[in-house]
Coordinates of C-alpha atoms and ligand atoms in Angstrom, one line a residue:
M1 CA -3.8 -7.1 -16.8
E2 CA -4.3 -4.0 -17.4
E3 CA -1.4 -1.3 -19.0
L4 CA -0.4 1.3 -17.9
S5 CA -0.2 3.9 -20.2
T6 CA 3.3 5.7 -21.0
K7 CA 1.7 8.9 -19.5
D8 CA 0.7 6.8 -16.2
K9 CA 4.2 5.8 -16.1
E10 CA 5.6 8.8 -16.1
L11 CA 3.3 11.3 -12.8
I12 CA 3.9 7.9 -11.5
R13 CA 8.1 7.7 -11.9
D14 CA 8.4 11.2 -11.4
S15 CA 6.4 12.0 -8.5
W16 CA 7.7 8.6 -6.6
E17 CA 11.0 9.8 -7.0
S18 CA 9.8 13.8 -5.9
L19 CA 8.6 12.3 -2.6
G20 CA 12.7 12.0 -2.3
K21 CA 14.8 8.9 -0.6
N22 CA 13.3 8.6 2.7
K23 CA 9.7 6.7 1.9
V24 CA 9.7 6.1 5.9
P25 CA 7.8 9.3 7.4
H26 CA 5.5 9.2 3.5
G27 CA 4.6 5.4 4.4
V28 CA 4.2 6.9 8.5
V29 CA 0.9 9.3 7.0
M30 CA -0.4 7.1 4.9
F31 CA -0.2 4.3 7.6
S32 CA -2.0 6.9 10.9
R33 CA -4.4 7.6 8.0
L34 CA -5.4 3.9 7.1
F35 CA -5.7 3.9 11.4
E36 CA -8.0 7.1 11.4
L37 CA -10.3 5.8 8.2
D38 CA -10.3 2.0 9.8
P39 CA -8.8 1.9 13.6
A40 CA -9.6 -1.9 14.2
L41 CA -7.4 -1.7 11.9
L42 CA -4.4 -1.1 13.8
N43 CA -5.4 -4.2 15.7
L44 CA -4.4 -6.8 13.7
F45 CA -0.8 -5.3 14.2
H46 CA 0.5 -6.4 17.7
Y47 CA 2.8 -4.2 18.6
G48 CA 2.7 -2.9 22.8
T49 CA -0.9 -3.8 24.6
N50 CA -4.7 -2.7 24.4
C51 CA -3.7 0.4 26.4
D52 CA -1.1 1.6 24.3
S53 CA -2.4 4.9 22.4
T54 CA -2.8 4.6 18.9
Q55 CA 0.4 7.4 19.6
D56 CA 2.1 4.6 21.5
R57 CA 1.7 2.4 18.6
L58 CA 2.8 4.1 15.9
A59 CA 6.0 5.3 17.3
S60 CA 6.9 0.8 17.8
P61 CA 9.6 0.4 15.8
E62 CA 7.6 -2.8 14.6
F63 CA 5.0 -0.5 13.2
L64 CA 7.9 1.0 11.3
E65 CA 9.4 -1.8 10.2
H66 CA 5.6 -3.1 9.0
V67 CA 6.0 0.7 7.0
T68 CA 9.1 0.4 5.6
K69 CA 8.4 -3.2 4.2
V70 CA 5.1 -1.5 2.5
M71 CA 7.5 1.4 0.6
L72 CA 9.5 -1.1 -0.4
V73 CA 6.5 -3.1 -2.4
I74 CA 5.3 0.5 -3.7
D75 CA 9.5 1.5 -4.6
A76 CA 9.3 -2.3 -6.5
A77 CA 6.2 -1.9 -8.1
V78 CA 7.5 2.0 -9.2
S79 CA 10.3 0.0 -10.5
H80 CA 8.1 -2.3 -12.6
L81 CA 5.7 -0.1 -14.2
D82 CA 6.6 -2.1 -17.9
D83 CA 6.9 -5.5 -16.3
L84 CA 4.4 -5.5 -13.4
H85 CA 3.8 -8.6 -14.3
S86 CA 7.0 -10.0 -13.1
L87 CA 5.5 -9.3 -9.6
E88 CA 2.9 -11.5 -9.3
D89 CA 4.0 -14.1 -7.7
F90 CA 5.1 -11.8 -5.0
L91 CA 2.2 -10.5 -4.7
L92 CA 0.1 -13.5 -4.3
N93 CA 1.7 -15.0 -1.7
L94 CA 1.9 -10.7 0.2
G95 CA -1.9 -11.6 -0.5
K96 CA -1.9 -14.8 1.6
K97 CA 0.2 -13.7 4.1
H98 CA -2.5 -11.0 4.5
Q99 CA -5.2 -12.8 5.0
A100 CA -3.6 -15.1 7.3
V101 CA -2.4 -12.4 9.6
G102 CA -6.4 -10.9 9.0
V103 CA -6.5 -8.8 6.8
R104 CA -10.1 -8.2 5.1
T105 CA -9.7 -7.6 1.1
Q106 CA -12.3 -5.1 1.9
S107 CA -9.9 -3.1 3.3
F108 CA -7.2 -2.4 0.2
A109 CA -10.2 0.3 -0.3
A110 CA -9.3 2.4 2.8
V111 CA -5.2 2.2 1.6
G112 CA -6.0 2.7 -1.3
E113 CA -7.6 6.5 0.2
S114 CA -4.5 6.8 2.9
L115 CA -2.2 6.4 -0.7
L116 CA -4.1 8.7 -2.3
Y117 CA -4.1 11.3 1.2
M118 CA -0.8 10.7 1.9
L119 CA 0.2 12.0 -1.9
Q120 CA -1.6 14.3 -1.8
C121 CA -0.7 15.8 1.4
S122 CA 3.3 15.1 0.1
L123 CA 2.7 16.5 -3.3
G124 CA 0.7 19.7 -3.2
P125 CA -0.7 21.1 -6.2
A126 CA 1.5 18.9 -7.8
Y127 CA -1.2 16.0 -7.1
T128 CA -3.2 16.6 -10.1
A129 CA -6.3 14.7 -11.5
P130 CA -4.5 12.9 -14.3
L131 CA -1.4 12.0 -11.4
R132 CA -4.6 10.8 -8.6
Q133 CA -6.0 8.4 -12.0
A134 CA -2.4 7.1 -12.9
W135 CA -1.5 5.9 -9.2
L136 CA -4.9 4.7 -8.7
N137 CA -4.5 2.1 -11.5
M138 CA -1.1 1.4 -10.9
Y139 CA -3.1 0.2 -7.6
S140 CA -5.8 -1.3 -8.8
I141 CA -3.5 -3.4 -10.9
V142 CA -1.6 -4.5 -7.5
V143 CA -5.0 -4.8 -5.3
A144 CA -5.6 -7.7 -8.5
M145 CA -2.3 -9.5 -8.1
M146 CA -3.2 -9.6 -4.4
S147 CA -6.8 -10.9 -4.4
R148 CA -5.6 -13.7 -5.9
G149 CA -4.0 -14.9 -3.3
Y150 CA -6.8 -14.4 -1.1
A151 CA -8.5 -16.3 -4.3
E152 CA -6.1 -19.2 -3.8
N153 CA -6.4 -20.0 -0.2
G154 CA -9.7 -21.3 -1.1
E155 CA -11.5 -18.9 0.3
G156 CA -13.4 -18.5 -3.3
K157 CA -13.5 -15.5 -4.3
A158 CA -12.1 -12.7 -3.0
D159 CA -14.5 -11.6 -0.4
Ligands
HEM1 C1 -4.6 -3.5 5.3 C2 -3.9 -3.2 5.7 C3 -2.8 -3.7 6.1 C4 -2.3 -4.7 7.8 C5 -3.2 -4.0 8.4 C6 -1.0 -4.9 7.0 C7 -0.8 -5.9 8.3 C8 -0.1 -6.5 8.1 C9 0.6 -7.7 9.0 C10 -0.3 -7.7 10.7 C11 2.0 -8.3 9.0 C12 2.7 -8.8 9.9 C13 3.5 -8.7 10.4 C14 4.6 -7.7 10.0 O1 5.6 -7.9 9.0 O2 4.1 -6.5 9.7 C15 2.5 -7.5 7.5 C16 3.2 -8.2 6.4 C17 3.2 -7.5 5.4 N1 2.4 -6.4 4.9 FE1 1.1 -5.3 5.1 N2 -1.2 -5.0 6.0 C18 -1.1 -4.6 5.1 C19 -1.4 -4.1 3.9 C20 0.1 -3.7 3.4 C21 0.4 -3.2 2.3 C22 -0.6 -2.3 1.3 C23 0.9 -3.9 1.9 C24 2.5 -2.9 0.1 C25 2.0 -3.3 -0.7 C26 2.1 -5.1 2.8 C27 3.1 -5.5 3.0 C28 3.8 -5.7 4.1 C29 5.1 -7.3 3.6 C30 6.0 -6.8 2.4 C31 5.0 -7.6 4.9 C32 5.5 -8.7 4.9 C33 5.5 -10.2 4.6 C34 6.3 -11.3 4.9 O3 6.5 -11.6 6.2 O4 6.8 -11.6 4.4 N3 0.7 -4.7 3.7 N4 1.1 -6.6 7.5

């Protein structure tokens, strides 16, 4: 597994902390961006009905619950930067669950882009090239572990 540099870890920890205690609003920015990039992903969540507007669906408790879960996973990753390996089983299972609900590994690229978009919006001038790279490095480790769950589900190499 790739290792994060000391500088990467410092950039990630400091920037995550600077977002404040309540990460949910940042998660809403991230997922709103994701659904702009790939509106079809919204249909994987069975929020409301297909007739509801995207705005209604984004305001639903289920959406906020998922956003909260995502932020908690990122929080766990940031808290375990020295030992991301310890999250391997959890992330592998998370990958399996996402495969089961129809998320394809190709969508992880748009998720990463949305994460960076949220960081850029929230951090303003503190969003620098090394900081962007540090987050990408961490994200690629998380994605690699989640993708292993897809491969383990008997579908061969993650798609
Ligand atoms: C393409 C983007 C994603 C889609 C479409 C998606 C979709 C879903 C769906 C449909 C569920 C089941 C219903 C629910 O619990 O709300 C779920 C559960 C979950 N998702 Fe995601 N998800 C995405 C990305 C992520 C990411 C990036 C993370 C964290 C890094 C994450 C963390 C979770 C967690 C922790 C659960 C609960 C799993 C459990 O029940 O044990 N999701 N996701």
